[in-house]
PDB file of C-alpha atoms and ligand atoms in Angstrom:
ATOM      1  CA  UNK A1018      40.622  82.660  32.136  1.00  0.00           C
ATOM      2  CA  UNK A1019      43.847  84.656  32.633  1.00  0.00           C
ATOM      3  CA  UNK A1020      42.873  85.028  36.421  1.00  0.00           C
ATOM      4  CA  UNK A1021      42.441  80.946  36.419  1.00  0.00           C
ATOM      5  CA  UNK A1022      45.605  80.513  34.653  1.00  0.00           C
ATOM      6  CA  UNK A1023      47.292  82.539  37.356  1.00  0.00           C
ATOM      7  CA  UNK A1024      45.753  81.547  39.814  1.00  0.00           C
ATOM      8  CA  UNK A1025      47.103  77.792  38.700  1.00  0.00           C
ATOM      9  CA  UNK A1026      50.800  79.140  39.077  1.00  0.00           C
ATOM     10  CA  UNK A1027      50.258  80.577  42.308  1.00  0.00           C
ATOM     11  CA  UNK A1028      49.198  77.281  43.580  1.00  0.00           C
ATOM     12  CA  UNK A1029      52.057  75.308  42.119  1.00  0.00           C
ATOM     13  CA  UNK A1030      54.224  78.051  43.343  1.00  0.00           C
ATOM     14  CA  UNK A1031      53.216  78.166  46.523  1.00  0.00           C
ATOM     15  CA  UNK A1032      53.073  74.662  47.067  1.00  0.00           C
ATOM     16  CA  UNK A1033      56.568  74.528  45.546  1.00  0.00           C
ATOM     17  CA  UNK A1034      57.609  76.538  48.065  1.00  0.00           C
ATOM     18  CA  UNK A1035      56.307  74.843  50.603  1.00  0.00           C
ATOM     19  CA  UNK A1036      58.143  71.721  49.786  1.00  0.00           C
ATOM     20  CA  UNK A1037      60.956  73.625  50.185  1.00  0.00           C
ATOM     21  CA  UNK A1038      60.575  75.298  53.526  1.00  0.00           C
ATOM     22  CA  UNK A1039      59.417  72.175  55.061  1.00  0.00           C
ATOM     23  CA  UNK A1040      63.127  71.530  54.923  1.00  0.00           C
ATOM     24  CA  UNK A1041      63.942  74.787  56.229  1.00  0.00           C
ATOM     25  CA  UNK A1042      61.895  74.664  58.497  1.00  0.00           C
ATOM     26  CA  UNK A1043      63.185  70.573  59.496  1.00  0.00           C
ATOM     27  CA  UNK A1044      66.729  72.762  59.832  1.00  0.00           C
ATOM     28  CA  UNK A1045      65.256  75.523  61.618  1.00  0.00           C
ATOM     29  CA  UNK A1046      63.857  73.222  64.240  1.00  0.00           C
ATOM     30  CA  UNK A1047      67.021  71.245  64.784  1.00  0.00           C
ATOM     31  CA  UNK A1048      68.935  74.633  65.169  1.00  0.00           C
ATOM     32  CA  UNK A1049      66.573  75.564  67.512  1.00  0.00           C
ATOM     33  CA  UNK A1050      65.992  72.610  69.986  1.00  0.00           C
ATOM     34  CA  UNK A1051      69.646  71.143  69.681  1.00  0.00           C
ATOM     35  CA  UNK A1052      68.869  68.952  72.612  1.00  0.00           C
ATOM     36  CA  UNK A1053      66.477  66.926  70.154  1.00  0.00           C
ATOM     37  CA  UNK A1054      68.847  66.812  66.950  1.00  0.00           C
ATOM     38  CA  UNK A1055      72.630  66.888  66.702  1.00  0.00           C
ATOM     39  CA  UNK A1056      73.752  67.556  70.323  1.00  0.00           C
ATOM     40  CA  UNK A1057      71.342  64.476  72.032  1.00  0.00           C
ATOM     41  CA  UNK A1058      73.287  61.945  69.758  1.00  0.00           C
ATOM     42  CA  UNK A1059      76.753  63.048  70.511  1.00  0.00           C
ATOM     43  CA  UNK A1060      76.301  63.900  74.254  1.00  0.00           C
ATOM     44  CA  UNK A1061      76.083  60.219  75.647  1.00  0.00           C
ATOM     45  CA  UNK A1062      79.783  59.575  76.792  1.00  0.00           C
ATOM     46  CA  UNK A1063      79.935  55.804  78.090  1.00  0.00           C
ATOM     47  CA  UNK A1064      80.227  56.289  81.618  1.00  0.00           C
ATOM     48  CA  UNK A1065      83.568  54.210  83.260  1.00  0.00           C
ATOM     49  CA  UNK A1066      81.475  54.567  86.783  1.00  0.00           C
ATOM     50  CA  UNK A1067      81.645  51.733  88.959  1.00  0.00           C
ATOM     51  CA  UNK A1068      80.349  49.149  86.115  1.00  0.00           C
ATOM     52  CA  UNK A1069      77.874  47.948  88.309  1.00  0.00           C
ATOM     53  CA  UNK A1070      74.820  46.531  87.009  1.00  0.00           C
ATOM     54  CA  UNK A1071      71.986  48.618  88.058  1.00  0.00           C
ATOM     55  CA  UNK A1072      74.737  51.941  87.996  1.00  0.00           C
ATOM     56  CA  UNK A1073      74.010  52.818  91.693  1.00  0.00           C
ATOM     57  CA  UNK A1074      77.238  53.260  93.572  1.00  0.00           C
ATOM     58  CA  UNK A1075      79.553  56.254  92.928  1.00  0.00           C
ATOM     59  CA  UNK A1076      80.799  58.480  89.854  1.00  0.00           C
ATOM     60  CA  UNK A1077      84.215  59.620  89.224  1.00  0.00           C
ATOM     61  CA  UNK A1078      83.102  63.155  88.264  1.00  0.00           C
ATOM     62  CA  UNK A1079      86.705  63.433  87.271  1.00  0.00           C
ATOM     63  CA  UNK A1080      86.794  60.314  84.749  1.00  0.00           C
ATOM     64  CA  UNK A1081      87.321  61.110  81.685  1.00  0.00           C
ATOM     65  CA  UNK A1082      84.173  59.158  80.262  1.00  0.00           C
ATOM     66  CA  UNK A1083      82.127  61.381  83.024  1.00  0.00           C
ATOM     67  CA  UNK A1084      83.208  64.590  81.816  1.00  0.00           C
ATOM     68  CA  UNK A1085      79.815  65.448  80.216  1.00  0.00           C
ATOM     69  CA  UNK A1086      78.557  65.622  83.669  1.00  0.00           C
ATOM     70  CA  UNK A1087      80.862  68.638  84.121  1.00  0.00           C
ATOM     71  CA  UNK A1088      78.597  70.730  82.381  1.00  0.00           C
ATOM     72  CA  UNK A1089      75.163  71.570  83.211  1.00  0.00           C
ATOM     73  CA  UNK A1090      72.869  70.027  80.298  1.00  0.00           C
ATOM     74  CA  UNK A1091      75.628  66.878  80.039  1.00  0.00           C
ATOM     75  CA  UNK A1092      74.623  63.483  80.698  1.00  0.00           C
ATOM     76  CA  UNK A1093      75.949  59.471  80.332  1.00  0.00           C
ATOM     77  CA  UNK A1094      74.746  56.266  80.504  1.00  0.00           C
ATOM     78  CA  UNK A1095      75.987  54.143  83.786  1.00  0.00           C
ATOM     79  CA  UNK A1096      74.465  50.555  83.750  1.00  0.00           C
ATOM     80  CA  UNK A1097      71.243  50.955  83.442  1.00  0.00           C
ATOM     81  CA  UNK A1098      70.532  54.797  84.454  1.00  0.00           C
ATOM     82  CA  UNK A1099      71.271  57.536  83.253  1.00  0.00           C
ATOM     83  CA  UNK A1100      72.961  60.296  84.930  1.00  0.00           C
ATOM     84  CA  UNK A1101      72.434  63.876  84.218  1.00  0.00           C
ATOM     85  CA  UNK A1102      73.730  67.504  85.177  1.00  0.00           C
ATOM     86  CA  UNK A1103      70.076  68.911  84.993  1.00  0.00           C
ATOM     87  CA  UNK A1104      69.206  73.062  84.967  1.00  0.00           C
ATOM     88  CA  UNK A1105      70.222  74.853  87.952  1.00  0.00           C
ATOM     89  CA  UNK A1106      73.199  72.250  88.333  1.00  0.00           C
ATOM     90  CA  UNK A1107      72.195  69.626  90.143  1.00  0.00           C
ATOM     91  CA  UNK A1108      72.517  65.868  89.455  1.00  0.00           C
ATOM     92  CA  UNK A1109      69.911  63.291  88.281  1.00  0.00           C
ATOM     93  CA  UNK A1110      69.665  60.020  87.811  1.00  0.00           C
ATOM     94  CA  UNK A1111      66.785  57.837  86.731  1.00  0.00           C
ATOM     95  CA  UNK A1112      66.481  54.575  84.866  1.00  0.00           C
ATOM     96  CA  UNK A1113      67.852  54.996  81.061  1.00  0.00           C
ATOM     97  CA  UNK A1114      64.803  52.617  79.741  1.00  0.00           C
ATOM     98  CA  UNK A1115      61.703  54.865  78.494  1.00  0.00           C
ATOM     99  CA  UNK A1116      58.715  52.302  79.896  1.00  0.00           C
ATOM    100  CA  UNK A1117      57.493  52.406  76.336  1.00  0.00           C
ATOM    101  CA  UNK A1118      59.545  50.174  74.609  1.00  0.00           C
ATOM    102  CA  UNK A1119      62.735  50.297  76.058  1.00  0.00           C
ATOM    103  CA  UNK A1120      64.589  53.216  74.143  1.00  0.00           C
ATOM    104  CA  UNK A1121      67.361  55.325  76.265  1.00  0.00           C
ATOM    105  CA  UNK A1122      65.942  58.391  77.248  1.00  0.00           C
ATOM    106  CA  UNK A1123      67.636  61.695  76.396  1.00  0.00           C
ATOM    107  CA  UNK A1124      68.457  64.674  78.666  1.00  0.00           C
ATOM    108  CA  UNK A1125      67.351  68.028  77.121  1.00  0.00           C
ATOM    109  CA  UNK A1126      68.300  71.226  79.407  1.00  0.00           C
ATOM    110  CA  UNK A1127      66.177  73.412  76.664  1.00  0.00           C
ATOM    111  CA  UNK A1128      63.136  71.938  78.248  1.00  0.00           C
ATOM    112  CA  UNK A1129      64.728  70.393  81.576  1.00  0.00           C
ATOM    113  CA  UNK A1130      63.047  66.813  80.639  1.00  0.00           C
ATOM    114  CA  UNK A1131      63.831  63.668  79.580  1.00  0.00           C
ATOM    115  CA  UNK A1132      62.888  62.470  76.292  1.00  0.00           C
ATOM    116  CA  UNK A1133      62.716  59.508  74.282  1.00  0.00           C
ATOM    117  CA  UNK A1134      63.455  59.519  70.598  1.00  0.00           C
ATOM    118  CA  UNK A1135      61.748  56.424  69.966  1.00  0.00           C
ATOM    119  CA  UNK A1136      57.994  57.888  70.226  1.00  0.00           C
ATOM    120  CA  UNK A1137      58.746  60.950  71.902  1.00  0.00           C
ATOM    121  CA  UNK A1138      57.742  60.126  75.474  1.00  0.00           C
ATOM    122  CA  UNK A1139      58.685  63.028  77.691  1.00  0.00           C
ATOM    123  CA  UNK A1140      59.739  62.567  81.262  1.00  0.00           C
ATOM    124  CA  UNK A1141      59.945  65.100  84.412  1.00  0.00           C
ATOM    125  CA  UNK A1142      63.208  64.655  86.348  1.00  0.00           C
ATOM    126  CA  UNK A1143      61.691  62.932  89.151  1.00  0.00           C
ATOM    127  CA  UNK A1144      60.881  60.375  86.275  1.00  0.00           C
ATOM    128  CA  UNK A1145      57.247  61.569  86.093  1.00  0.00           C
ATOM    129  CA  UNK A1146      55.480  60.917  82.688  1.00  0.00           C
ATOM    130  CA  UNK A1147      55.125  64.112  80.995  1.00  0.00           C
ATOM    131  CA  UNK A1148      54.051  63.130  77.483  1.00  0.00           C
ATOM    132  CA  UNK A1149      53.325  59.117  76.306  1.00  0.00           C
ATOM    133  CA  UNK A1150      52.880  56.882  75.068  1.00  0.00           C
ATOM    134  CA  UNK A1151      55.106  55.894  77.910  1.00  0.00           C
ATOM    135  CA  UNK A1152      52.689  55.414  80.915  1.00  0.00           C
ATOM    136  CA  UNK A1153      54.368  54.717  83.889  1.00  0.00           C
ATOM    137  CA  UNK A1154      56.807  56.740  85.457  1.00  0.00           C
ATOM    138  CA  UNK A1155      61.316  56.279  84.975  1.00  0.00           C
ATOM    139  CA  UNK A1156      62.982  54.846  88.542  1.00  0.00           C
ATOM    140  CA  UNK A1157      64.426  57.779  90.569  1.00  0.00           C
ATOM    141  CA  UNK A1158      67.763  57.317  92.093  1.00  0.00           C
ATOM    142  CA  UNK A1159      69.093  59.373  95.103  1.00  0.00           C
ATOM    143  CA  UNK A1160      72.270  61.236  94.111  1.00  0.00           C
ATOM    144  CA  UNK A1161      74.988  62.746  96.519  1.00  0.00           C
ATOM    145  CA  UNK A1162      77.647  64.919  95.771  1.00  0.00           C
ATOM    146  CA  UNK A1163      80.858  64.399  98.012  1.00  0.00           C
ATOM    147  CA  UNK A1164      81.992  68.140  99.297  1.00  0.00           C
ATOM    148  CA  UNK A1165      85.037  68.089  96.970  1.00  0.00           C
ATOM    149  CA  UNK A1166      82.149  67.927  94.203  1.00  0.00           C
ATOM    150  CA  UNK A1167      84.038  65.250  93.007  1.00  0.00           C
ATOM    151  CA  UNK A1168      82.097  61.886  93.431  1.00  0.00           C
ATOM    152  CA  UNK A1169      78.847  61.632  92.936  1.00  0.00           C
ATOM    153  CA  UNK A1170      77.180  58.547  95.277  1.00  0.00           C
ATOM    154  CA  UNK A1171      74.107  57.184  93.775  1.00  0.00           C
ATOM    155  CA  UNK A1172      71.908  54.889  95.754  1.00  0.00           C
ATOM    156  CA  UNK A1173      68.402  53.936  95.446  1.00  0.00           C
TER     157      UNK A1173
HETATM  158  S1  LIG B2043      60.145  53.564  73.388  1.00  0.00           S
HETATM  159 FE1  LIG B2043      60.063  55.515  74.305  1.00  0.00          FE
HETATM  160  S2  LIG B2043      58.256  56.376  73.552  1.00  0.00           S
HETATM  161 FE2  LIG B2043      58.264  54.394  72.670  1.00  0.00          FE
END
């Protein structure tokens, strides 16, 4: 009886505890992979670009709006791509949609992808589908840095 009884508290204990570090953990995780909490939702600067409707054309790397792109991990939205400074330094851009359902897609340099927050499709950066529900592949844009590194020319 007295092992039952303690046995009883353990449980509720433990599973006390548990409901606890589930929300730890929740914090842990978004410490951890800040690409997929905090920083993905205050990285996206509105790009000024050329305000084209498909975004090819060039970047002002020196706008204001583009200054995410400055750093390697940084991205923006221009029309309907996105643009991003991926690992290693280069530039990206691919169509902002996620095929899913339409949700813009998220740069992550942690895991140099692109990700979508709606169902958590995951995307190469050639566009490739990773992880779906997505199932077909993000447009790839060609992207060319002028030699001042200044302008970025993106065409498809
Ligand atoms: S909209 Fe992107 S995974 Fe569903």
């Amino acid at each position: 009886m007295e092992t039952q009884k303690t046995e009883q508290l353990n449980r509720g204990e433990f599973l006390r505890s548990l409901g606890m570090s589930s929300a730890a953990l929740m914090a842990f995780y978004c410490m951890g992979t800040l690409t997929s909490c905090s920083k993905g939702s205050s990285d996206p600067t509105p790009s000024t670009g050329t305000g084209t409707g498909t975004g090819t054309g060039t970047l002002d790397l020196t706008a204001s709006g583009n200054s995410a792109l400055k750093t390697e991990g940084g991205y923006v939205y221009n029309g309907s791509m996105i643009v991003a400074r991926v690992k290693g330094g280069s530039y990206v851009a691919l169509s902002k949609a996620c095929t899913h359902q339409g949700t813009n897609v998220q740069y992550r340099l942690s895991q140099n992808d692109f990700y979508c927050p709606n169902h958590g499709s995951e995307f190469s950066t050639t566009g490739a589908v990773e992880v779906g529900p997505a199932g077909t592949p993000l447009t790839v844009y060609k992207t060319t840095l002028s030699s001042d590194g200044n302008t970025l020319t993106i065409t498809t």
